[in-house]
Coordinates of C-alpha atoms in Angstrom, one line a residue:
Chain E
N264 CA -0.2 23.3 -28.7
A265 CA -2.9 20.6 -28.2
G266 CA -4.0 22.2 -25.0
V267 CA -5.8 19.8 -22.7
T268 CA -6.6 16.4 -24.1
Q269 CA -8.9 13.8 -22.6
T270 CA -9.5 10.1 -23.5
P271 CA -11.8 8.4 -24.0
K272 CA -14.6 10.7 -25.2
F273 CA -17.3 8.2 -24.3
Q274 CA -17.3 5.2 -22.0
V275 CA -19.8 2.7 -20.8
L276 CA -19.0 0.7 -17.7
K277 CA -20.8 -2.0 -15.7
T278 CA -21.3 -1.5 -12.0
G279 CA -18.1 -2.6 -10.2
Q280 CA -15.7 -2.2 -13.1
S281 CA -12.7 0.1 -12.8
M282 CA -11.2 2.4 -15.3
T283 CA -8.9 5.3 -15.8
L284 CA -9.8 8.6 -17.5
Q285 CA -6.7 10.1 -19.1
C286 CA -5.8 13.8 -19.1
A287 CA -2.8 15.5 -20.5
Q288 CA -1.7 19.1 -21.1
D289 CA 1.2 20.5 -23.0
M290 CA 1.2 24.1 -21.6
N291 CA 3.5 23.3 -18.7
H292 CA 0.7 24.3 -16.2
E293 CA 1.3 23.4 -12.6
Y294 CA -2.3 23.3 -11.6
M295 CA -4.6 20.5 -12.8
S296 CA -8.1 19.6 -11.8
W297 CA -10.9 17.1 -12.4
Y298 CA -14.6 18.2 -12.4
R299 CA -17.8 16.3 -12.9
Q300 CA -20.8 17.9 -14.4
D301 CA -24.3 16.6 -13.6
P302 CA -27.6 18.0 -14.9
G303 CA -28.6 21.0 -12.9
M304 CA -25.5 20.9 -10.7
G305 CA -22.9 22.8 -12.6
L306 CA -19.3 21.6 -12.3
R307 CA -18.1 20.2 -9.1
L308 CA -14.4 19.6 -8.2
I309 CA -13.3 16.0 -7.6
H310 CA -9.6 16.2 -7.1
Y311 CA -6.9 18.7 -7.9
S312 CA -3.1 18.9 -8.1
V313 CA -0.8 21.9 -7.6
G314 CA 2.2 20.1 -9.1
A315 CA 3.8 16.8 -9.8
G316 CA 3.6 14.6 -6.7
I317 CA 1.0 16.7 -5.0
T318 CA -2.7 16.0 -5.1
D319 CA -5.7 16.9 -2.8
Q320 CA -9.4 16.3 -2.6
G321 CA -12.1 18.6 -3.9
E322 CA -15.8 18.7 -3.1
V323 CA -16.8 15.2 -4.3
P324 CA -13.7 12.9 -4.1
N325 CA -15.3 9.6 -2.9
G326 CA -14.9 6.7 -5.4
Y327 CA -12.1 8.4 -7.3
N328 CA -8.3 8.3 -7.1
V329 CA -5.7 10.5 -8.7
S330 CA -1.9 10.7 -9.0
R331 CA 0.4 13.2 -10.7
S332 CA 3.7 11.7 -11.6
T333 CA 4.5 14.2 -14.3
T334 CA 3.5 17.9 -14.9
E335 CA 1.7 16.8 -18.1
D336 CA -0.5 14.0 -17.0
F337 CA -3.3 13.8 -14.4
P338 CA -5.3 10.5 -14.7
L339 CA -8.5 9.9 -12.8
R340 CA -9.2 6.4 -11.6
L341 CA -12.6 5.0 -10.8
L342 CA -12.0 2.2 -8.4
S343 CA -15.4 0.4 -8.5
A344 CA -17.9 2.2 -10.8
A345 CA -21.4 3.0 -9.5
P346 CA -24.4 4.3 -11.4
S347 CA -24.1 7.5 -9.4
Q348 CA -20.8 8.2 -11.2
T349 CA -22.6 8.5 -14.5
S350 CA -21.6 12.0 -15.5
V351 CA -19.5 14.2 -17.8
Y352 CA -15.9 14.5 -16.6
F353 CA -13.8 17.5 -17.4
C354 CA -10.1 17.9 -16.8
A355 CA -8.7 21.4 -16.6
S356 CA -5.3 23.1 -16.2
T357 CA -4.1 26.6 -15.3
R358 CA -0.8 28.2 -14.6
G359 CA -2.2 29.4 -11.3
Q360 CA -0.7 32.2 -9.3
G361 CA -3.8 34.4 -9.6
G362 CA -4.4 37.0 -12.2
K363 CA -6.2 36.1 -15.4
G364 CA -5.2 32.5 -14.8
E365 CA -8.1 31.0 -16.7
Q366 CA -8.6 27.3 -16.5
Y367 CA -8.3 25.6 -19.8
F368 CA -10.7 22.7 -20.1
G369 CA -10.5 19.4 -22.0
P370 CA -13.3 18.3 -24.3
G371 CA -14.8 16.1 -21.6
T372 CA -15.5 12.4 -21.1
R373 CA -19.1 11.2 -21.1
L374 CA -19.3 8.2 -18.7
T375 CA -22.3 5.9 -18.3
V376 CA -22.4 3.3 -15.6
T377 CA -25.1 0.6 -16.0
Chain V
A98 CA -18.4 29.3 2.5
Q99 CA -17.5 30.0 -1.1
K100 CA -20.5 30.0 -3.3
I101 CA -21.8 31.1 -6.7
T102 CA -25.5 31.7 -7.3
Q103 CA -27.1 31.9 -10.7
T104 CA -30.8 32.5 -10.1
Q105 CA -31.9 32.3 -13.8
P106 CA -32.3 28.7 -14.9
G107 CA -33.3 29.9 -18.4
M108 CA -33.3 33.1 -20.3
F109 CA -34.7 34.1 -23.7
V110 CA -33.6 37.0 -25.9
Q111 CA -34.4 38.2 -29.4
E112 CA -31.6 38.2 -31.9
K113 CA -29.7 41.5 -31.9
E114 CA -30.9 42.5 -28.4
A115 CA -28.8 42.7 -25.3
V116 CA -29.2 40.3 -22.4
T117 CA -27.9 40.2 -18.8
L118 CA -27.2 37.0 -17.0
D119 CA -27.1 37.3 -13.2
C120 CA -24.4 36.0 -10.9
T121 CA -23.9 36.7 -7.2
Y122 CA -21.0 35.3 -5.2
D123 CA -20.1 34.8 -1.6
T124 CA -16.6 34.8 -0.2
S125 CA -14.7 36.2 2.7
D126 CA -11.5 36.4 0.6
Q127 CA -10.2 39.9 -0.3
S128 CA -8.5 38.5 -3.5
Y129 CA -10.5 36.5 -5.9
G130 CA -11.3 36.2 -9.5
L131 CA -14.6 35.8 -11.4
F132 CA -15.0 34.0 -14.7
W133 CA -17.8 33.4 -17.2
Y134 CA -17.7 30.3 -19.3
K135 CA -20.0 29.3 -22.2
Q136 CA -20.9 25.7 -22.9
P137 CA -22.6 25.1 -26.2
S138 CA -24.5 22.0 -27.0
S139 CA -21.3 20.3 -28.2
G140 CA -20.2 20.3 -24.6
E141 CA -16.9 22.1 -24.4
M142 CA -16.2 24.9 -21.9
I143 CA -15.3 28.1 -23.5
F144 CA -13.7 31.0 -21.5
L145 CA -15.5 34.3 -22.1
I146 CA -14.3 36.9 -19.6
Y147 CA -12.5 37.5 -16.4
Q148 CA -12.7 40.1 -13.6
G149 CA -10.3 40.4 -10.7
S150 CA -11.5 41.6 -7.4
Y151 CA -9.1 44.5 -7.4
D152 CA -9.9 45.6 -11.0
E153 CA -11.5 49.0 -10.9
Q154 CA -12.8 48.8 -14.4
N155 CA -15.5 46.4 -15.6
A156 CA -14.0 43.8 -17.9
T157 CA -15.0 43.7 -21.6
E158 CA -14.2 41.2 -24.3
G159 CA -15.9 42.1 -27.6
R160 CA -19.6 41.7 -27.2
Y161 CA -19.2 40.5 -23.6
S162 CA -18.9 42.7 -20.6
L163 CA -19.0 42.0 -16.9
N164 CA -21.0 44.3 -14.7
F165 CA -19.0 44.0 -11.5
Q166 CA -20.6 45.4 -8.3
K167 CA -18.2 44.5 -5.5
A168 CA -20.3 45.9 -2.6
R169 CA -23.3 43.9 -3.8
K170 CA -21.1 40.8 -4.6
S171 CA -22.5 40.6 -8.1
A172 CA -20.8 39.8 -11.4
N173 CA -23.4 39.9 -14.1
L174 CA -22.5 39.0 -17.7
V175 CA -23.9 41.4 -20.4
I176 CA -24.0 40.1 -24.0
S177 CA -24.7 42.8 -26.5
A178 CA -26.3 42.3 -29.9
S179 CA -27.2 38.6 -29.3
Q180 CA -26.5 36.2 -32.1
L181 CA -28.1 32.8 -32.7
G182 CA -24.8 31.2 -31.9
D183 CA -25.0 32.6 -28.4
S184 CA -27.6 30.0 -27.5
A185 CA -25.8 27.9 -24.8
M186 CA -25.3 27.3 -21.1
Y187 CA -23.5 30.0 -19.3
F188 CA -21.6 29.4 -16.1
C189 CA -20.3 31.9 -13.6
A190 CA -17.3 30.8 -11.6
M191 CA -15.1 32.1 -8.8
R192 CA -11.5 31.3 -8.3
V193 CA -10.8 30.7 -4.6
T194 CA -7.5 30.1 -2.9
Q195 CA -7.6 27.3 -0.3
G196 CA -4.6 25.6 1.3
G197 CA -2.2 27.2 -1.1
S198 CA -4.0 26.0 -4.2
E199 CA -6.5 27.6 -6.5
K200 CA -9.8 26.1 -7.4
L201 CA -12.9 27.2 -9.3
V202 CA -16.3 27.1 -7.7
F203 CA -19.1 27.1 -10.3
G204 CA -22.7 28.2 -10.3
K205 CA -25.4 25.9 -11.7
G206 CA -25.6 27.8 -14.9
T207 CA -28.2 29.7 -17.0
K208 CA -29.5 28.3 -20.3
L209 CA -29.7 31.1 -22.8
T210 CA -31.9 30.8 -25.9
V211 CA -31.6 33.4 -28.7
N212 CA -34.7 33.6 -30.8
P213 CA -34.6 34.7 -34.5

């Protein structure tokens, strides 16, 4: 199992550009999430999905779109990048349903918007 | 509101000594889960330990134990016999159920430095 994979690992964008951060998991997990990590802020939930075709907003959704056409993939789209979106982005997945349903995290994408 | 509070921005410990990292949580849910994650300087998030709200025993995983005090809403992480490789950021998180889905709410983290 590769677990949760994310691409790219690093990205530099100019203000106003758009891009998609890719996330994939091979554990057949229903639940997938995107978090951003800023210094001193911990991780904050952007969007999440409870299964293919179902997505919802988290704590900080503005400026981001997601879709979930398959169980495996959960891409995050930046529509028009802004310097405030400079952050480290983590994708995570879990089988859900309570218990020790730990979230498995991808390695992260470090995004800089100039 | 669901919230995790980690009041220690930084902690220092001598190698081979034990250290406690504090975590308090706020939730009105009866069923919830508490997690600790380690984030070394390389950036990945590493799961350490889990405690369910109905678990009567404190969770342990090797050198990690979770001091769960439900009435006080605290879930402190205890690392015994600290090693240099324990130097990292540590995040406490709570799994909450909202609208039929599960999400993690994170604290702001504690930076642990282990001195030789």
